[in-house]
Tab-separated table of C-alpha atoms in Angstrom:
chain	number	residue	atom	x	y	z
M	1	UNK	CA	89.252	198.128	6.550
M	2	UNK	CA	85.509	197.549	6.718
M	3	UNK	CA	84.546	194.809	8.796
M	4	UNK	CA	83.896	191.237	7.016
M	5	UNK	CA	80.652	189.651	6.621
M	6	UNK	CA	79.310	188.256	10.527
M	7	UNK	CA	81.955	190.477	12.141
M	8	UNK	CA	80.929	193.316	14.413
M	9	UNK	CA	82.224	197.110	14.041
M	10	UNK	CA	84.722	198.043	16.763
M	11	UNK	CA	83.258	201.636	16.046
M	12	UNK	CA	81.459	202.501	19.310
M	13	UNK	CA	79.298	204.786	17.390
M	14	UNK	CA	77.536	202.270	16.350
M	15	UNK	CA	76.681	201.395	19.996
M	16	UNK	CA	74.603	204.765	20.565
M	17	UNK	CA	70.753	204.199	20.999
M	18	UNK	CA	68.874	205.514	17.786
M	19	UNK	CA	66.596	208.537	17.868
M	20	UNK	CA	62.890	206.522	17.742
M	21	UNK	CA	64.435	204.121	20.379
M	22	UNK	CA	64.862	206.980	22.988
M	23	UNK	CA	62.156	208.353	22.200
M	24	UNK	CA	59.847	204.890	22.987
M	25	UNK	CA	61.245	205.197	26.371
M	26	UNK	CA	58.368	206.238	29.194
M	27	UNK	CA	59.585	208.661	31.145
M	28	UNK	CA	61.824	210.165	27.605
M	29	UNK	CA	58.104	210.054	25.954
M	30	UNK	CA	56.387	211.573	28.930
M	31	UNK	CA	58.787	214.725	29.101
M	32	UNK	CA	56.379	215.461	25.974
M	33	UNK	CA	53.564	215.880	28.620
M	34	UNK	CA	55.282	219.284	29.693
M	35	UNK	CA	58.089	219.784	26.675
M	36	UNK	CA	57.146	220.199	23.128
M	37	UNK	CA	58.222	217.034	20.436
M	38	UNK	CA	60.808	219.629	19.136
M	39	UNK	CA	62.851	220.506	22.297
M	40	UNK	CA	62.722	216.658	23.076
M	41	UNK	CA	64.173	216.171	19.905
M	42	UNK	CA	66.554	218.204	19.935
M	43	UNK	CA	67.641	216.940	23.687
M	44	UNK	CA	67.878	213.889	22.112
M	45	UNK	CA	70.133	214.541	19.183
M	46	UNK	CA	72.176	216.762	20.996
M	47	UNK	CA	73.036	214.060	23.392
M	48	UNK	CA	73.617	212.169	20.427
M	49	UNK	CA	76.426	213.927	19.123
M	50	UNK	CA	78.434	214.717	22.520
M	51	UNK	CA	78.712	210.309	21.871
M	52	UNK	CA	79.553	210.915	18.730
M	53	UNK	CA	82.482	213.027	19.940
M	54	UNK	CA	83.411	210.602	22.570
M	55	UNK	CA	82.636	213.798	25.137
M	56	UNK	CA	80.382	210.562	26.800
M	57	UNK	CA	79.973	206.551	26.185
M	58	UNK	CA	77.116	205.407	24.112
M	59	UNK	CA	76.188	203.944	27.148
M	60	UNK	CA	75.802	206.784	29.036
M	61	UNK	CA	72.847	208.518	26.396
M	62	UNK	CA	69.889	207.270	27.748
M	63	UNK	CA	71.036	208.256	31.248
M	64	UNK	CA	72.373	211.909	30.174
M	65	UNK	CA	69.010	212.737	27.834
M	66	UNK	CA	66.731	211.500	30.812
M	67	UNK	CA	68.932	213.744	32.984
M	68	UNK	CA	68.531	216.857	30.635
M	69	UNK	CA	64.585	216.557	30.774
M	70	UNK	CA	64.439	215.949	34.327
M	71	UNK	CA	66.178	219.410	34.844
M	72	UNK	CA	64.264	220.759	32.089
M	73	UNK	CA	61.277	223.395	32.446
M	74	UNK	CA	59.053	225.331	29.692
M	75	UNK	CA	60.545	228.500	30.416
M	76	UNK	CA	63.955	229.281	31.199
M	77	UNK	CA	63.063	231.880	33.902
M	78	UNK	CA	63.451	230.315	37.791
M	79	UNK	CA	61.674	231.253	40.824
M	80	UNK	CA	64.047	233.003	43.949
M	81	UNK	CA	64.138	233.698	47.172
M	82	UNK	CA	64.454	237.230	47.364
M	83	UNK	CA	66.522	237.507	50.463
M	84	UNK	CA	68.382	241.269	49.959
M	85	UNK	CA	65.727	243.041	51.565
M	86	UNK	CA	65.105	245.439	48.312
M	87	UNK	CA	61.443	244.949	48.443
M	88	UNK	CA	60.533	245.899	44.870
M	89	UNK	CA	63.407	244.472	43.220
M	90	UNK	CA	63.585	245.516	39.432
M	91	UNK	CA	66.184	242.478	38.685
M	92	UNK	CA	64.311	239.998	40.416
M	93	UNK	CA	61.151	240.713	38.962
M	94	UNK	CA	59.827	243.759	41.122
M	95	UNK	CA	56.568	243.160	42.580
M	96	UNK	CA	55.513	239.694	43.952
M	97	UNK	CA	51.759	239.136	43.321
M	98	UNK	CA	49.502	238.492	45.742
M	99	UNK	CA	47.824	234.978	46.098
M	100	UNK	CA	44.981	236.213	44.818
M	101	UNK	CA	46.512	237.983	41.612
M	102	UNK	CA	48.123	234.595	40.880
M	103	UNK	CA	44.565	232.799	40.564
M	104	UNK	CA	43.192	235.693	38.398
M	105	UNK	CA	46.671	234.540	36.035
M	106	UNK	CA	45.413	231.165	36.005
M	107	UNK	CA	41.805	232.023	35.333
M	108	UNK	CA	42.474	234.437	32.627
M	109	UNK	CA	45.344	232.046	30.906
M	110	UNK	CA	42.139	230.527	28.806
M	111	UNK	CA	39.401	232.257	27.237
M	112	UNK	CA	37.641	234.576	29.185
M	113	UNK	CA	35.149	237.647	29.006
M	114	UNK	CA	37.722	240.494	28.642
M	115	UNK	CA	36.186	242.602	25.960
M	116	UNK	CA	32.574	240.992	25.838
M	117	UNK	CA	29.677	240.928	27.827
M	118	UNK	CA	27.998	237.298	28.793
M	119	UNK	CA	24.905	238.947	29.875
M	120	UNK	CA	23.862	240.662	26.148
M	121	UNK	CA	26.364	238.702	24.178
M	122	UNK	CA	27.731	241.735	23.070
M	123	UNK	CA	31.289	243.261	22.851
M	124	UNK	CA	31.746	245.096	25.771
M	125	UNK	CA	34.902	247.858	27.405
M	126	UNK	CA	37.734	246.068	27.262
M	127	UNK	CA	39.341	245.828	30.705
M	128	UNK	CA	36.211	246.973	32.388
M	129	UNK	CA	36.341	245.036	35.794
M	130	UNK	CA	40.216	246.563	36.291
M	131	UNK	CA	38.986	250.001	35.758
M	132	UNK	CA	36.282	249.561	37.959
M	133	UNK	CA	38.831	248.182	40.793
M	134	UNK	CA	40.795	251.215	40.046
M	135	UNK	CA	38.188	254.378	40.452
M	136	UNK	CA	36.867	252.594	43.844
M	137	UNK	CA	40.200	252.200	45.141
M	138	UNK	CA	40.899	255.984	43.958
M	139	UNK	CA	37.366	257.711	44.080
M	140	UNK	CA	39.181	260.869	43.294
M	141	UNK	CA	39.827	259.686	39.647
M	142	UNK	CA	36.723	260.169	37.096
M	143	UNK	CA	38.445	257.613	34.622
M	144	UNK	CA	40.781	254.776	34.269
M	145	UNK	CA	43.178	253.661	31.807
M	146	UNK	CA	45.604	250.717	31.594
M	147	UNK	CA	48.580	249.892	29.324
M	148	UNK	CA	51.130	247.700	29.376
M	149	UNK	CA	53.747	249.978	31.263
M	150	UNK	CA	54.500	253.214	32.950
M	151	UNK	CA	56.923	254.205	30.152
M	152	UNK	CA	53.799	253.732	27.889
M	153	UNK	CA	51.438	255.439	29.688
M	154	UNK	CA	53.977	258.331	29.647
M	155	UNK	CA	54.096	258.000	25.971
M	156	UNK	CA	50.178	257.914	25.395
M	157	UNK	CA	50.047	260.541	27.598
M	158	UNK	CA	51.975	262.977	25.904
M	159	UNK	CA	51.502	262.112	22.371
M	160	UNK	CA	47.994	262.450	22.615
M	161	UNK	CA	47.924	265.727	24.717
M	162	UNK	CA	51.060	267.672	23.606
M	163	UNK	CA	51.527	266.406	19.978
M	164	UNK	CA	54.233	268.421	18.499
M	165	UNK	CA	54.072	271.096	21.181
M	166	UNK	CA	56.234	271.767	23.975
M	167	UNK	CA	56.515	270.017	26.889
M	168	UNK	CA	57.340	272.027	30.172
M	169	UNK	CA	59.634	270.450	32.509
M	170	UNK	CA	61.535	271.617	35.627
M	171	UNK	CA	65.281	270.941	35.400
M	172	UNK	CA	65.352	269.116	38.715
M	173	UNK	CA	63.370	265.912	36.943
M	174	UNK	CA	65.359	265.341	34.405
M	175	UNK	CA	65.351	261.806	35.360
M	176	UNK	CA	67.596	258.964	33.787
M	177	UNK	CA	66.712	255.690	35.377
M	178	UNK	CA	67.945	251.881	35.309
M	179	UNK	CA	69.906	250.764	31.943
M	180	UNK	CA	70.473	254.301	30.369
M	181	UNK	CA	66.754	254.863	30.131
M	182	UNK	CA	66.161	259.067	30.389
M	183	UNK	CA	63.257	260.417	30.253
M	184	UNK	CA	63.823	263.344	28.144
M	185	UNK	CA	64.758	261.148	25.156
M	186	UNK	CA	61.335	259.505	25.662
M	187	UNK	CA	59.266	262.833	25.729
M	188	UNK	CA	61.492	264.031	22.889
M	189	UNK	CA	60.816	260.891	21.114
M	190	UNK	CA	57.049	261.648	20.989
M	191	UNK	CA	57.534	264.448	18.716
M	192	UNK	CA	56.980	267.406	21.327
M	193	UNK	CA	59.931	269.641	22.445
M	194	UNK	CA	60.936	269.775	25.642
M	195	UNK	CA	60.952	272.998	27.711
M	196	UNK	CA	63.399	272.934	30.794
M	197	UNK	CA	62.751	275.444	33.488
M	198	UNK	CA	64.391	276.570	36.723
M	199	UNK	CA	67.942	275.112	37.835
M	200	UNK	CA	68.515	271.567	39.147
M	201	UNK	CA	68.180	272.415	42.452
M	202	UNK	CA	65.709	274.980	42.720
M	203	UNK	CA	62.110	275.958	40.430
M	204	UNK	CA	59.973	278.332	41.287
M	205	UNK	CA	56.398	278.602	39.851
M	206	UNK	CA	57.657	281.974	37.669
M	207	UNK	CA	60.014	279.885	35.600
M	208	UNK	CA	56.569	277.517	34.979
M	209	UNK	CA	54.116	280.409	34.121
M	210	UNK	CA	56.667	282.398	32.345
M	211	UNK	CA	57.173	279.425	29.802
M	212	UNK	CA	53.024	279.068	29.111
M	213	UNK	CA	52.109	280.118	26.065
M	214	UNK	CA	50.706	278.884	22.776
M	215	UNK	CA	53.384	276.353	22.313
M	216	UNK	CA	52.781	274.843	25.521
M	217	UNK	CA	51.342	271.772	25.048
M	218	UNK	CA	51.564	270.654	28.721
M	219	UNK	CA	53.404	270.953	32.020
M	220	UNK	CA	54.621	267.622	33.593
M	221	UNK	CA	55.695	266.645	37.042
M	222	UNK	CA	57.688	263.749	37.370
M	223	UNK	CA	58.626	262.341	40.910
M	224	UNK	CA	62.204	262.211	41.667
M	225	UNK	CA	61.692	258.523	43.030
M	226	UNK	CA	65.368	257.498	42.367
M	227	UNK	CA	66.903	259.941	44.099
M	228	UNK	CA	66.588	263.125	46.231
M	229	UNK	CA	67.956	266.514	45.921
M	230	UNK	CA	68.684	268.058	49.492
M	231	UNK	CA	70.212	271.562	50.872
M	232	UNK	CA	69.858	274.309	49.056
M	233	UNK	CA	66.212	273.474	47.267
M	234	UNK	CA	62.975	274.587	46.071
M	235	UNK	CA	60.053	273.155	44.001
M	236	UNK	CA	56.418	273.992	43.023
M	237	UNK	CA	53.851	271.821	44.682
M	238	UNK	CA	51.053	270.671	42.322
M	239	UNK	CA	48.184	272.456	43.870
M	240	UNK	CA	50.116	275.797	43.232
M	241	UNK	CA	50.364	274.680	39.614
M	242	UNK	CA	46.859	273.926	39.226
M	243	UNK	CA	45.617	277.230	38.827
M	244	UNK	CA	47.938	278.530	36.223
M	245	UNK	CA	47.566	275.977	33.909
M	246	UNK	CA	43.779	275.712	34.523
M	247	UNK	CA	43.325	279.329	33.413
M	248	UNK	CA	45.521	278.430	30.363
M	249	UNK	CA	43.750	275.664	29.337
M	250	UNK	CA	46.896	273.431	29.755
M	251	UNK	CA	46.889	270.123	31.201
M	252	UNK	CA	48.536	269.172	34.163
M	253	UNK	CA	49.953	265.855	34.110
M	254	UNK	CA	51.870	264.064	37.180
M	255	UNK	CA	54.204	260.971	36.932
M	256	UNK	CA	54.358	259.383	40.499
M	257	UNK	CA	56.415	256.408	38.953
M	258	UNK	CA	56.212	254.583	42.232
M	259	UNK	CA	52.458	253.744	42.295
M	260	UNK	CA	50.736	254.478	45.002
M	261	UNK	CA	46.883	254.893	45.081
M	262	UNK	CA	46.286	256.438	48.234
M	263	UNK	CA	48.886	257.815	51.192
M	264	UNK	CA	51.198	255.582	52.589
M	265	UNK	CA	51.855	256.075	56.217
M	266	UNK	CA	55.336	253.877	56.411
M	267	UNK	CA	56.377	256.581	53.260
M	268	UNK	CA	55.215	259.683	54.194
M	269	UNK	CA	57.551	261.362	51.787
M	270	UNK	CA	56.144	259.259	48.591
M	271	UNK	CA	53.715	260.615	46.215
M	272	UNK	CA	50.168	259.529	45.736
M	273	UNK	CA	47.415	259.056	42.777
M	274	UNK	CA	44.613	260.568	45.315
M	275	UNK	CA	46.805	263.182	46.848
M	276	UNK	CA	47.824	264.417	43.481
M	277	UNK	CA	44.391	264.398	41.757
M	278	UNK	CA	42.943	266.289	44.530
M	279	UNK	CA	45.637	269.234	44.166
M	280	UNK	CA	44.652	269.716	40.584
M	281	UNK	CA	46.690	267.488	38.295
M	282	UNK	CA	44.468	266.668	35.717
M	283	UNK	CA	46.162	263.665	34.718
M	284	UNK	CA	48.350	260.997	36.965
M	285	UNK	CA	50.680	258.539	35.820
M	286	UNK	CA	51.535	255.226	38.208
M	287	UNK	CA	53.095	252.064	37.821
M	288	UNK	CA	51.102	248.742	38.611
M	289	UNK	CA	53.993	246.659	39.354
M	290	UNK	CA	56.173	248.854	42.211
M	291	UNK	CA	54.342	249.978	45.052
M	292	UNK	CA	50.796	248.929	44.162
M	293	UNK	CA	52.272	245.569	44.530
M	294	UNK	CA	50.663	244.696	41.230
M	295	UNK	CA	51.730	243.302	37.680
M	296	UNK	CA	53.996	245.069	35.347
M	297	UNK	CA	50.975	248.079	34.116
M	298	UNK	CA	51.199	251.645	33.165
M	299	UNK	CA	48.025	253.049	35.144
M	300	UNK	CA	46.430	256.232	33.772
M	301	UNK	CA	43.641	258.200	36.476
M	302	UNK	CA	42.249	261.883	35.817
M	303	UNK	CA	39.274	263.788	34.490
M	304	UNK	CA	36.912	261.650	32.543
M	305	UNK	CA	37.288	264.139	29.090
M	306	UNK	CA	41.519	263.343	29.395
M	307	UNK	CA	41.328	259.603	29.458
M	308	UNK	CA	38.495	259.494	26.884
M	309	UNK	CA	41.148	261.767	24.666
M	310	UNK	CA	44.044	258.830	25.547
M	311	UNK	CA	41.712	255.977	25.031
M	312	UNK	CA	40.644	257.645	21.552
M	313	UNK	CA	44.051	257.590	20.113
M	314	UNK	CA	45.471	255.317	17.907
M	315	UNK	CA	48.423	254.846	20.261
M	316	UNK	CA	46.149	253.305	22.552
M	317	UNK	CA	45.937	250.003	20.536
M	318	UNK	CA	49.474	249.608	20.531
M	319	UNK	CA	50.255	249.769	24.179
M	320	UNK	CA	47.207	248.038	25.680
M	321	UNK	CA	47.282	245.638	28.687
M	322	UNK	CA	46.564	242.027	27.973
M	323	UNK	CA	44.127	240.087	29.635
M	324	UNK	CA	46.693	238.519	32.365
M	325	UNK	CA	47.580	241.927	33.170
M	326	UNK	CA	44.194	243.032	33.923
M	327	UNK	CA	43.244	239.870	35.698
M	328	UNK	CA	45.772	240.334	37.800
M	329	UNK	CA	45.483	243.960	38.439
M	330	UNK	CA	41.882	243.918	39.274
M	331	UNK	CA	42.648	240.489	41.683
M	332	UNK	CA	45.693	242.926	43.210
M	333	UNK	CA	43.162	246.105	44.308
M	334	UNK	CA	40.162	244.329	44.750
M	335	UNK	CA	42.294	241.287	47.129
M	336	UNK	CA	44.029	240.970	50.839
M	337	UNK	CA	46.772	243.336	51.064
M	338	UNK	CA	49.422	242.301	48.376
M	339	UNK	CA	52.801	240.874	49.614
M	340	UNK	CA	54.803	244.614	49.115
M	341	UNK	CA	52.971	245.934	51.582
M	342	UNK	CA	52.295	243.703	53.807
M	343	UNK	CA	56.764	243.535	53.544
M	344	UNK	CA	57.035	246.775	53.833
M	345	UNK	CA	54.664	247.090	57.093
M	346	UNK	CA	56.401	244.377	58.772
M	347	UNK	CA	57.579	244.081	62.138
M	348	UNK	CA	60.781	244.599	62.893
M	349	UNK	CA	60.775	243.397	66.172
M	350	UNK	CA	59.297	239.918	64.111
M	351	UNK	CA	61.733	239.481	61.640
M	352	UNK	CA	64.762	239.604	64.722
M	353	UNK	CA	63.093	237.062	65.853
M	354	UNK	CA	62.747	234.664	62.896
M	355	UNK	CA	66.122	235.664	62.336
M	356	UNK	CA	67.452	234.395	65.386
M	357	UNK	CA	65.265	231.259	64.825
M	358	UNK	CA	67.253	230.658	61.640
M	359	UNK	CA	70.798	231.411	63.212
M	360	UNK	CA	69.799	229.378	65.399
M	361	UNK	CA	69.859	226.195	63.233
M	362	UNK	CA	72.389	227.310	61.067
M	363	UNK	CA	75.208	229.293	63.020
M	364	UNK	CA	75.963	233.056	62.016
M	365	UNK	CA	75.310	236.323	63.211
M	366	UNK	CA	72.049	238.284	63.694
M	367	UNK	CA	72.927	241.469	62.450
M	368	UNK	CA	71.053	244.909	62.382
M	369	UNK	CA	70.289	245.606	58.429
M	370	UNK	CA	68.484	248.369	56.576
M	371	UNK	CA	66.320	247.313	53.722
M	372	UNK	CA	65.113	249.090	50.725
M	373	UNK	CA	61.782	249.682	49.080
M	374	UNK	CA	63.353	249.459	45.504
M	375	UNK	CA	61.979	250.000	42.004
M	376	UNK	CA	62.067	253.816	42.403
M	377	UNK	CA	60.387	254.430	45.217
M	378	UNK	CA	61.289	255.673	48.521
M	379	UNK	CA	64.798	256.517	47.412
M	380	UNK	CA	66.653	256.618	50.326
M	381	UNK	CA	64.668	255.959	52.934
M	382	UNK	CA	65.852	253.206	54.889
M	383	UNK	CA	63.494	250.134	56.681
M	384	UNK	CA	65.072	249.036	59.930
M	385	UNK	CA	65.243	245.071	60.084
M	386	UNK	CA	67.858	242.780	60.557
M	387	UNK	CA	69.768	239.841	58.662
M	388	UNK	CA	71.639	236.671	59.336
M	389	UNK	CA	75.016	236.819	58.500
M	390	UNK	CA	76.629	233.694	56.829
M	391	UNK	CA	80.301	232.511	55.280
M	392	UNK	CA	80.654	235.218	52.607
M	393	UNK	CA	81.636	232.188	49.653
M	394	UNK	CA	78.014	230.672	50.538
M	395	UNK	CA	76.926	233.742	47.890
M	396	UNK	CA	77.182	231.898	44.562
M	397	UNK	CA	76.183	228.475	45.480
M	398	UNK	CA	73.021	229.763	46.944
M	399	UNK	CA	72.534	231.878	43.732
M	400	UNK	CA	72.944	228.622	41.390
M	401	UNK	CA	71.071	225.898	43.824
M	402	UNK	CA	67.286	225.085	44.271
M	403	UNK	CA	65.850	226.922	45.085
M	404	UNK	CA	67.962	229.665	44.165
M	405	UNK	CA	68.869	232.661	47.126
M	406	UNK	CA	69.697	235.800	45.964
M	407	UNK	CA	71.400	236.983	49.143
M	408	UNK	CA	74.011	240.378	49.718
M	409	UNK	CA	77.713	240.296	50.196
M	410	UNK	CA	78.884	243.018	52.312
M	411	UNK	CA	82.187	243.959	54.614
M	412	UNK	CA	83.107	240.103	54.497
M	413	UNK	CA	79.560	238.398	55.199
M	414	UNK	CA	76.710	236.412	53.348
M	415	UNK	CA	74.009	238.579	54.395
M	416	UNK	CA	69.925	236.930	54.507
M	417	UNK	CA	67.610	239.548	55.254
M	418	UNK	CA	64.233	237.652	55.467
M	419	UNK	CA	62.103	240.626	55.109
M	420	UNK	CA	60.798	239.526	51.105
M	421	UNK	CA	60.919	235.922	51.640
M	422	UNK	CA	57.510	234.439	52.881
M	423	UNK	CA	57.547	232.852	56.126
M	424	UNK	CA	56.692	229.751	54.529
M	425	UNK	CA	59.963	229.010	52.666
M	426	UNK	CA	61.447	229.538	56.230
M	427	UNK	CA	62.442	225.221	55.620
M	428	UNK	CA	63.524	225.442	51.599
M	429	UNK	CA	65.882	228.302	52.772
M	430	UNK	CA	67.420	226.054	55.696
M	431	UNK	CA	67.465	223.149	53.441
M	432	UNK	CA	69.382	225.335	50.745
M	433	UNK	CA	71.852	227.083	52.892
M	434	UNK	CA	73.137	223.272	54.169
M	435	UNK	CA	72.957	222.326	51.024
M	436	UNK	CA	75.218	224.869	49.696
M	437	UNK	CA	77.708	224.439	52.635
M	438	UNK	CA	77.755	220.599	51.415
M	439	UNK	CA	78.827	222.338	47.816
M	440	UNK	CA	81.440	224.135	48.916
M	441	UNK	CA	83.037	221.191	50.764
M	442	UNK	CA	83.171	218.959	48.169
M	443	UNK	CA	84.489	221.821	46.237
M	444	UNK	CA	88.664	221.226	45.653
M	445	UNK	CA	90.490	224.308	46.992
C-alpha cells in the first residue's frame, strides 16, 4: 500500500543521496580536477545502484563514491617495483627511462617544434633533433630513421627494399619471439618470399651466395637474441657477407633486436649498430626501448641513399614515431647514462650490501641470485648479484599493495633482487614488505 498523505516511505531507497547532491560535495566535485565529469558520473551512479540492491546502506554512498575516487587514477596502468632482477622486463614495461627522458615527456606533452622550424617559421624534418642524437652517438651511420617499433622498422625495411622479391634468410634465425610473434610470418606478410638457407645449426656463406640472383631482393641477418644455438655450429659473419652482396647490388640488412649503439663491454657476446655498420651491412635495425635504455622505437641507421629510400615510402607515414617518442629518445642518447645500464653495470659487491641492509630490518636470507638482461638480449648470460629471500606467501600481497612489488617465487622463497629498483625506493619497499606481512595476518587461514 502506498504510504498516506504526511507519512514517510519505509522504502530505504528513498534514503540514497541524489546524483546533483553528491556531486555538490567538495572533495566528490574536486575528483573532476583529475577525473573527467563522465567517469565521476558514472562512479556516482554506480554506487547508486549497489544501494539500490541493498549490496550497501544508503548511508554508506557518500562514503563508498568518495572512496572509489580516492583510489581512482586517469589511467589504469600502475607504477612497480621491479624487483626480479630481469633488467629489461617486456611485462613490466621493458626499459625504465632515464630522468632526463622523463622531462623531454613532459616538455613534449604540449605543443612543441617537432616538424617546424622557430628560426624561419617554416616546416622543418620531422624528428630532426633525435636523428641528430642518433648519427653522433653512432658516427658510423650516414642516416637516421625512427618509427614507432622494431617490428615496424623491420616492416619498412623490407617492403621498401625487397617488395615482392625474395628475402634470404639463414635457417638458424628463424626466430619466433614473445606471444606467438615469428618473424617469418612478418617478412612473408610484406609481400616478399622468404628464402631459407643452410640448416638450423649450421650456414655457410655458399648456401647465401648460391641463393643471389635476380629474385633476391635482400639478405637479412637477424640476431638470435632469445636464445643461443651451441655445439655443433657455424654462421657467416657480416663482414664476409658484405662483399657478395655488394658486388650484387643487394642490400645487406642486420636486425640486432637488442639495441645497442656501440659495444658493450658487460655483453661482449651482443651485437652492435657501429660494429655492424662498419662490417658492411648497409642497413641496421635496433630497438629504442631494450638495451638503449630508451622508449618503445624502431631505430633505422645505414647509408644515407637506404634511409632516404625508407623515408620516401608511403609506409613511412604509417609507422612514424610521435613526438613523445622522439623527445624522449633524443633526452635518452643525448642524457646521463640511462637507468639499464647503469643496472646492468652495477656492483655486485654493492647490491650484497644493500641487501644485507634490507635483511637486516626485515629478517630473511641474503641469497646469491643471477639476474637477467631481458627483452631479448643477452639470452643466457647470467649477471651475478644477490637477493633477499622472504616468506614465499608474501608474493601476491606485494603484487596487489602500494606500491606494488613484482618479486620471484622460487624453491620455497619470496625472492627481492634489488638490482632494477632505484636505491631511492630502498624505504617504500620496507614500508610495503611490513605492510604485506600485516595482510597476511589479518588474513583468516
Amino acid at each position: 500500500m502506498p504510504p498516506q498523505p504526511g507519512e514517510e516511505s519505509s522504502d530505504p531507497r528513498r534514503r540514497i543521496p541524489r546524483t546533483d547532491h553528491l556531486l555538490a560535495h567538495p572533495d566528490i566535485a574536486g575528483a573532476a580536477q583529475t577525473l573527467s565529469e563522465r567517469v565521476v558520473i558514472g562512479i556516482v551512479h554506480a554506487t547508486q545502484d549497489r544501494a539500490r540492491t541493498g549490496e550497501i546502506t544508503p548511508e554508506q554512498v557518500q562514503g563508498e563514491v568518495l572512496s572509489a575516487l580516492g583510489d581512482r587514477r586517469a589511467t589504469s596502468s600502475r607504477p612497480v617495483l621491479n624487483a626480479t632482477g630481469v633488467i629489461v622486463h617486456t611485462n613490466l614495461g621493458r626499459a625504465p627511462l632515464s630522468d632526463a627522458a622523463r622531462t623531454a615527456l613532459q616538455d613534449a606533452a604540449g605543443y612543441t617544434d617537432v616538424e617546424f622550424d622557430l628560426v624561419t617559421g617554416a616546416r622543418s624534418r620531422r624528428g630532426a633533433g633525435a636523428r641528430a642524437a642518433l648519427l653522433a652517438a653512432c658516427p658510423e651511420a650516414e642516416d637516421a630513421l625512427v618509427v614507432n617499433n622494431g617490428a615496424a622498422a623491420l616492416l619498412l625495411a623490407l617492403t621498401a627494399l625487397a617488395g615482392t622479391g625474395e628475402v634470404v634468410l639463414s635457417r638458424g634465425e628463424l626466430i619466433e619471439i614473445g606471444a606467438g610473434f615469428r618473424l617469418p610470418d612478418l617478412i612473408t606478410s610484406t609481400g616478399a618470399s622468404l628464402r631459407e638457407v643452410g640448416t638450423t645449426n649450421r650456414t655457410h656463406l655458399a648456401d647465401y651466395t648460391g641463393a643471389l640472383g635476380a629474385a633476391t631482393g635482400c639478405v637479412l641477418r637477424i640476431h638470435t637474441s632469445n636464445y643461443r644455438v651451441i655445439g655443433f655450429t657455424s654462421e657467416v659473419g657480416l663482414s664476409e657477407l658484405a662483399g657478395p652482396c655488394r658486388e650484387a647490388g643487394i642490400p645487406l640488412i642486420a636486425d640486432l633486436g637488442s639495441g645497442l649503439l656501440a659495444p658493450e663491454p658487460h655483453l661482449p657476446g651482443e651485437p652492435d649498430a657501429a660494429t655492424a655498420l662498419r662490417e658492411g651491412a648497409e642497413l641496421v635495425i635496433a630497438s629504442g626501448d631494450k638495451l638503449l635504455g630508451g622508449p618503445q622505437a624502431g631505430i633505422l641507421l645505414g647509408r644515407a641513399p637506404v634511409i632516404a629510400r625508407l623515408a620516401r615510402h608511403p609506409l613511412a607515414r604509417a609507422v612514424r614515431a610521435d613526438k613523445l617518442t622522439l623527445a624522449a629518445l633524443e633526452a635518452t642518447l643525448t642524457g646521463p647514462v640511462p637507468p639499464v645500464l647503469a643496472v646492468l653495470r652495477q656492483d655486485p659487491d654493492a647490491q650484497r650490501a644493500r641487501t644485507e641492509r634490507l635483511a637486516g630490518l626485515l629478517g630473511g636470507r641474503v641469497l646469491a641470485h643471477e639476474g637477467r638482461v631481458g627483452g631479448g638480449g643477452g639470452a643466457e648470460v647470467p649477471l651475478p648479484g644477490w637477493a633477499l629471500a622472504l616468506e614465499p606467501e608474501l608474493a601476491a600481497p606485494l603484487r596487489i599493495g602500494d606500491p606494488a612489488v613484482v618479486a620471484t617465487v622460487r624453491d620455497g622463497d619470496c625472492l627481492l633482487d634489488l638490482r632494477c629498483v632505484p636505491v631511492s625506493e630502498d624505504e617504500r619497499l620496507v614500508r610495503a614488505v611490513t605492510t604485506a606481512r600485516a595482510v597476511l595476518a589479518q588474513t583468516p587461514r
